Short mmCIF file of C-alpha atoms in Angstrom, two decimals:
data_model
loop_
_atom_site.label_atom_id
_atom_site.label_comp_id
_atom_site.label_asym_id
_atom_site.label_seq_id
_atom_site.Cartn_x
_atom_site.Cartn_y
_atom_site.Cartn_z
CA UNK M 1213 -8.56 17.58 40.24
CA UNK M 1214 -10.63 20.76 40.22
CA UNK M 1215 -11.13 23.14 37.26
CA UNK M 1216 -8.73 25.75 38.62
CA UNK M 1217 -5.96 23.20 38.97
CA UNK M 1218 -6.55 21.88 35.45
CA UNK M 1219 -6.33 25.39 34.06
CA UNK M 1220 -3.05 26.00 35.86
CA UNK M 1221 -1.67 22.68 34.59
CA UNK M 1222 -2.22 23.63 30.96
CA UNK M 1223 -1.06 27.19 31.52
CA UNK M 1224 2.27 25.72 32.62
CA UNK M 1225 2.42 23.32 29.69
CA UNK M 1226 1.85 26.30 27.40
CA UNK M 1227 4.62 28.29 29.05
CA UNK M 1228 6.99 25.37 28.68
CA UNK M 1229 6.08 24.60 25.06
CA UNK M 1230 4.27 27.55 23.43
CA UNK M 1231 4.00 25.81 20.06
CA UNK M 1232 3.88 22.05 20.61
CA UNK M 1233 3.61 19.68 17.69
CA UNK M 1234 4.04 16.05 16.75
CA UNK M 1235 7.51 14.55 16.61
CA UNK M 1236 6.60 12.74 13.41
CA UNK M 1237 8.24 14.43 10.44
CA UNK M 1238 5.90 15.53 7.67
CA UNK M 1239 5.39 18.29 5.10
CA UNK M 1240 1.89 17.58 3.82
CA UNK M 1241 -1.36 16.18 5.26
CA UNK M 1242 -0.78 12.98 3.29
CA UNK M 1243 2.69 12.51 4.74
CA UNK M 1244 1.33 12.92 8.26
CA UNK M 1245 -1.49 10.48 7.60
CA UNK M 1246 0.95 7.83 6.38
CA UNK M 1247 3.36 8.50 9.24
CA UNK M 1248 0.62 8.11 11.86
CA UNK M 1249 -0.60 4.86 10.30
CA UNK M 1250 2.98 3.57 10.43
CA UNK M 1251 3.49 4.74 14.01
CA UNK M 1252 1.18 2.16 15.62
CA UNK M 1253 3.32 0.10 18.01
CA UNK M 1254 6.42 1.92 16.78
CA UNK M 1255 8.44 4.91 17.91
CA UNK M 1256 8.26 8.25 16.15
CA UNK M 1257 12.03 8.13 15.67
CA UNK M 1258 11.77 4.75 13.98
CA UNK M 1259 8.98 5.95 11.70
CA UNK M 1260 10.92 9.09 10.76
CA UNK M 1261 13.96 7.01 9.85
CA UNK M 1262 11.86 5.02 7.38
CA UNK M 1263 9.72 7.83 5.97
CA UNK M 1264 12.54 10.27 5.19
CA UNK M 1265 13.81 8.25 2.19
CA UNK M 1266 10.31 6.99 1.36
CA UNK M 1267 8.82 10.48 1.07
CA UNK M 1268 11.73 11.59 -1.08
CA UNK M 1269 10.76 8.87 -3.56
CA UNK M 1270 6.99 9.01 -3.17
CA UNK M 1271 4.89 11.39 -1.07
CA UNK M 1272 1.52 11.43 -2.82
CA UNK M 1273 -1.10 8.68 -3.14
CA UNK M 1274 -0.39 8.25 -6.84
CA UNK M 1275 3.36 8.19 -6.30
CA UNK M 1276 2.96 5.43 -3.69
CA UNK M 1277 0.82 3.40 -6.09
CA UNK M 1278 3.39 3.94 -8.86
CA UNK M 1279 6.12 2.81 -6.47
CA UNK M 1280 4.32 -0.50 -5.99
CA UNK M 1281 3.48 -2.57 -2.95
CA UNK M 1282 6.71 -4.57 -2.97
CA UNK M 1283 8.94 -1.48 -2.95
CA UNK M 1284 6.73 0.21 -0.38
CA UNK M 1285 6.99 -2.84 1.87
CA UNK M 1286 10.77 -2.89 1.50
CA UNK M 1287 10.95 0.83 2.32
CA UNK M 1288 9.30 0.39 5.72
CA UNK M 1289 10.64 -3.02 6.73
CA UNK M 1290 12.41 -1.54 9.78
CA UNK M 1291 9.02 -0.70 11.32
CA UNK M 1292 7.06 -3.24 13.31
CA UNK M 1293 4.19 -4.98 11.51
CA UNK M 1294 5.55 -3.51 8.28
CA UNK M 1295 3.85 -5.98 5.92
CA UNK M 1296 0.36 -5.25 7.22
CA UNK M 1297 1.06 -1.53 7.38
CA UNK M 1298 2.35 -1.48 3.79
CA UNK M 1299 -0.86 -3.14 2.59
CA UNK M 1300 -2.97 -0.62 4.52
CA UNK M 1301 -1.03 2.38 3.19
CA UNK M 1302 -1.26 1.06 -0.36
CA UNK M 1303 -5.01 0.50 -0.01
CA UNK M 1304 -5.65 3.89 1.57
CA UNK M 1305 -3.76 5.55 -1.31
CA UNK M 1306 -6.13 3.88 -3.77
CA UNK M 1307 -9.14 4.96 -1.73
CA UNK M 1308 -7.90 8.56 -1.45
CA UNK M 1309 -7.63 8.71 -5.25
CA UNK M 1310 -10.92 6.95 -5.93
CA UNK M 1311 -13.04 8.77 -3.37
CA UNK M 1312 -11.26 12.00 -2.41
CA UNK M 1313 -9.38 13.18 -5.51
CA UNK M 1314 -6.10 12.25 -3.84
CA UNK M 1315 -6.65 14.62 -0.91
CA UNK M 1316 -6.79 13.81 2.80
CA UNK M 1317 -10.36 14.47 3.97
CA UNK M 1318 -11.02 16.78 6.92
CA UNK M 1319 -13.86 14.56 8.08
CA UNK M 1320 -13.77 11.92 10.80
CA UNK M 1321 -16.08 9.45 9.10
CA UNK M 1322 -14.16 9.62 5.84
CA UNK M 1323 -10.81 9.25 7.61
CA UNK M 1324 -11.93 6.27 9.68
CA UNK M 1325 -13.18 4.58 6.50
CA UNK M 1326 -9.61 4.48 5.17
CA UNK M 1327 -7.68 1.20 5.59
CA UNK M 1328 -5.49 1.22 8.69
CA UNK M 1329 -7.07 4.39 10.09
CA UNK M 1330 -8.82 4.13 13.43
CA UNK M 1331 -10.20 6.76 15.77
CA UNK M 1332 -6.81 7.64 17.26
CA UNK M 1333 -5.17 8.16 13.85
CA UNK M 1334 -8.13 10.22 12.67
CA UNK M 1335 -7.90 12.37 15.78
CA UNK M 1336 -4.21 13.06 15.21
CA UNK M 1337 -4.81 14.16 11.62
CA UNK M 1338 -7.87 16.24 12.47
CA UNK M 1339 -6.01 17.98 15.27
CA UNK M 1340 -2.56 18.45 13.75
CA UNK M 1341 -3.49 19.21 10.16
CA UNK M 1342 -7.00 20.61 10.35
CA UNK M 1343 -6.70 22.16 13.83
CA UNK M 1344 -9.81 20.60 15.23
CA UNK M 1345 -9.97 20.21 19.04
CA UNK M 1346 -9.76 16.42 19.05
CA UNK M 1347 -7.93 14.23 21.54
CA UNK M 1348 -5.97 11.21 20.31
CA UNK M 1349 -5.57 9.14 23.46
CA UNK M 1350 -2.52 6.91 23.19
CA UNK M 1351 -0.80 5.02 26.03
CA UNK M 1352 1.00 8.19 27.17
CA UNK M 1353 -2.14 10.30 27.43
CA UNK M 1354 -4.12 7.48 29.02
CA UNK M 1355 -1.44 7.10 31.68
CA UNK M 1356 -1.00 10.82 32.38
CA UNK M 1357 -4.75 11.48 32.54
CA UNK M 1358 -5.30 8.68 35.05
CA UNK M 1359 -2.13 9.07 37.10
CA UNK M 1360 -2.41 12.81 37.62
CA UNK M 1361 -6.16 12.79 38.22
CA UNK M 1362 -6.71 15.05 35.23
CA UNK M 1363 -9.32 12.75 33.67
CA UNK M 1364 -9.64 9.26 35.04
CA UNK M 1365 -11.28 6.53 32.99
CA UNK M 1366 -11.09 2.78 32.44
CA UNK M 1367 -11.14 2.94 28.65
CA UNK M 1368 -9.43 5.06 26.02
CA UNK M 1369 -12.77 6.40 24.80
CA UNK M 1370 -13.85 7.33 28.34
CA UNK M 1371 -10.61 9.25 28.90
CA UNK M 1372 -10.92 10.97 25.52
CA UNK M 1373 -14.44 12.15 26.23
CA UNK M 1374 -13.60 13.34 29.73
CA UNK M 1375 -10.50 15.24 28.59
CA UNK M 1376 -12.49 17.10 25.96
CA UNK M 1377 -14.99 18.01 28.66
CA UNK M 1378 -12.61 19.16 31.41
CA UNK M 1379 -9.72 20.80 29.52
CA UNK M 1380 -10.29 24.57 29.31
CA UNK M 1381 -11.39 25.58 25.82
CA UNK M 1382 -8.39 27.83 25.16
CA UNK M 1383 -6.00 24.90 25.61
CA UNK M 1384 -7.84 22.12 23.75
CA UNK M 1385 -6.17 22.54 20.38
CA UNK M 1386 -2.69 21.83 21.75
CA UNK M 1387 -3.56 19.65 24.75
CA UNK M 1388 -3.01 16.46 22.74
CA UNK M 1389 0.64 17.32 22.09
CA UNK M 1390 1.36 18.64 25.58
CA UNK M 1391 0.08 15.48 27.23
CA UNK M 1392 1.90 13.12 24.87
CA UNK M 1393 5.22 14.90 25.33
CA UNK M 1394 4.76 15.05 29.10
CA UNK M 1395 4.04 11.33 29.22
CA UNK M 1396 6.90 10.47 26.88
CA UNK M 1397 9.63 12.43 28.63
CA UNK M 1398 8.53 13.09 32.22
CA UNK M 1399 5.52 11.09 33.41
CA UNK M 1400 7.00 7.85 32.11
CA UNK M 1401 5.39 4.46 32.56
CA UNK M 1402 7.82 2.61 34.81
CA UNK M 1403 9.20 5.49 36.82
CA UNK M 1404 7.83 9.02 36.46
CA UNK M 1405 10.47 11.74 36.78
CA UNK M 1406 8.57 13.69 39.43
CA UNK M 1407 11.55 15.88 40.30
CA UNK M 1408 11.57 17.22 36.73
CA UNK M 1409 7.80 17.69 36.51
CA UNK M 1410 6.46 21.22 36.17
CA UNK M 1411 3.02 20.15 37.41
CA UNK M 1412 4.26 17.93 40.25
CA UNK M 1413 2.52 20.05 42.89
CA UNK M 1414 -0.79 19.84 40.99
CA UNK M 1415 -0.70 16.08 40.44
CA UNK M 1416 -2.83 13.66 42.48
CA UNK M 1417 -0.34 10.77 42.13
CA UNK M 1418 0.41 9.55 45.65
CA UNK M 1419 3.59 7.56 44.98
CA UNK M 1420 5.78 10.33 43.64
CA UNK M 1421 9.31 9.13 42.93
CA UNK M 1422 10.91 12.40 44.08
CA UNK M 1423 9.92 15.57 45.88
CA UNK M 1424 8.56 18.34 43.70
CA UNK M 1425 11.12 20.96 42.70
CA UNK M 1426 10.01 24.41 44.00
CA UNK M 1427 12.51 26.13 41.70
CA UNK M 1428 11.25 24.34 38.59
CA UNK M 1429 7.62 24.89 39.47
CA UNK M 1430 8.21 28.59 40.17
CA UNK M 1431 9.68 28.96 36.68
CA UNK M 1432 6.41 27.91 35.03
CA UNK M 1433 3.72 28.66 37.62
CA UNK M 1434 1.21 31.37 36.79
CA UNK M 1435 -0.55 31.49 40.15
CA UNK M 1436 -0.45 29.95 43.59
CA UNK M 1437 -2.55 26.79 43.80
CA UNK M 1438 -2.82 24.08 46.41
CA UNK M 1439 -3.00 20.70 44.68
#
């Protein structure tokens, strides 16, 4: 995929979703951090169902510690791997208080030092809360990047680094959300919905499940490009 095609791809994503954001529900940086930690191997909808009542009871590090590990564990038991996740959240709350005055740090190294926080979680927080141009490559982004030819790579880190290199600068802040949503709802794992894809004509995927829709593409296209 050439630079002009990549630019057109993200121009269309921007037209479709001018203000994309995470589907995890949160009101504060701390709430987002906890939600992302809980979202590993779980759906955003499932996490939201658990965090709505939890955050009403406790939505600060100190409040979580006051709630206690047992009650925290019970609050998120509907989420996969809930026992391990509860221990991580409880431990990261203690570390936030001890080392960061209870605040979520805007620093990758500090974030990744928190229990249960890896590179992907840190990237989500840095991008969504602190508006840094990071790229949290999950299964959706990894699939879309490779399938479309946007940024092919054999590892998550390779795809992350290539995406940050090839995505036009003006689109990098929101690219993370656009690609996740596109992978979640259109470029799905088992059967991509090519007929409902606004970048179908730009995509390098050879085994398209349906013909591209000229009408749909015309609605979002900003210029004429041969894929």
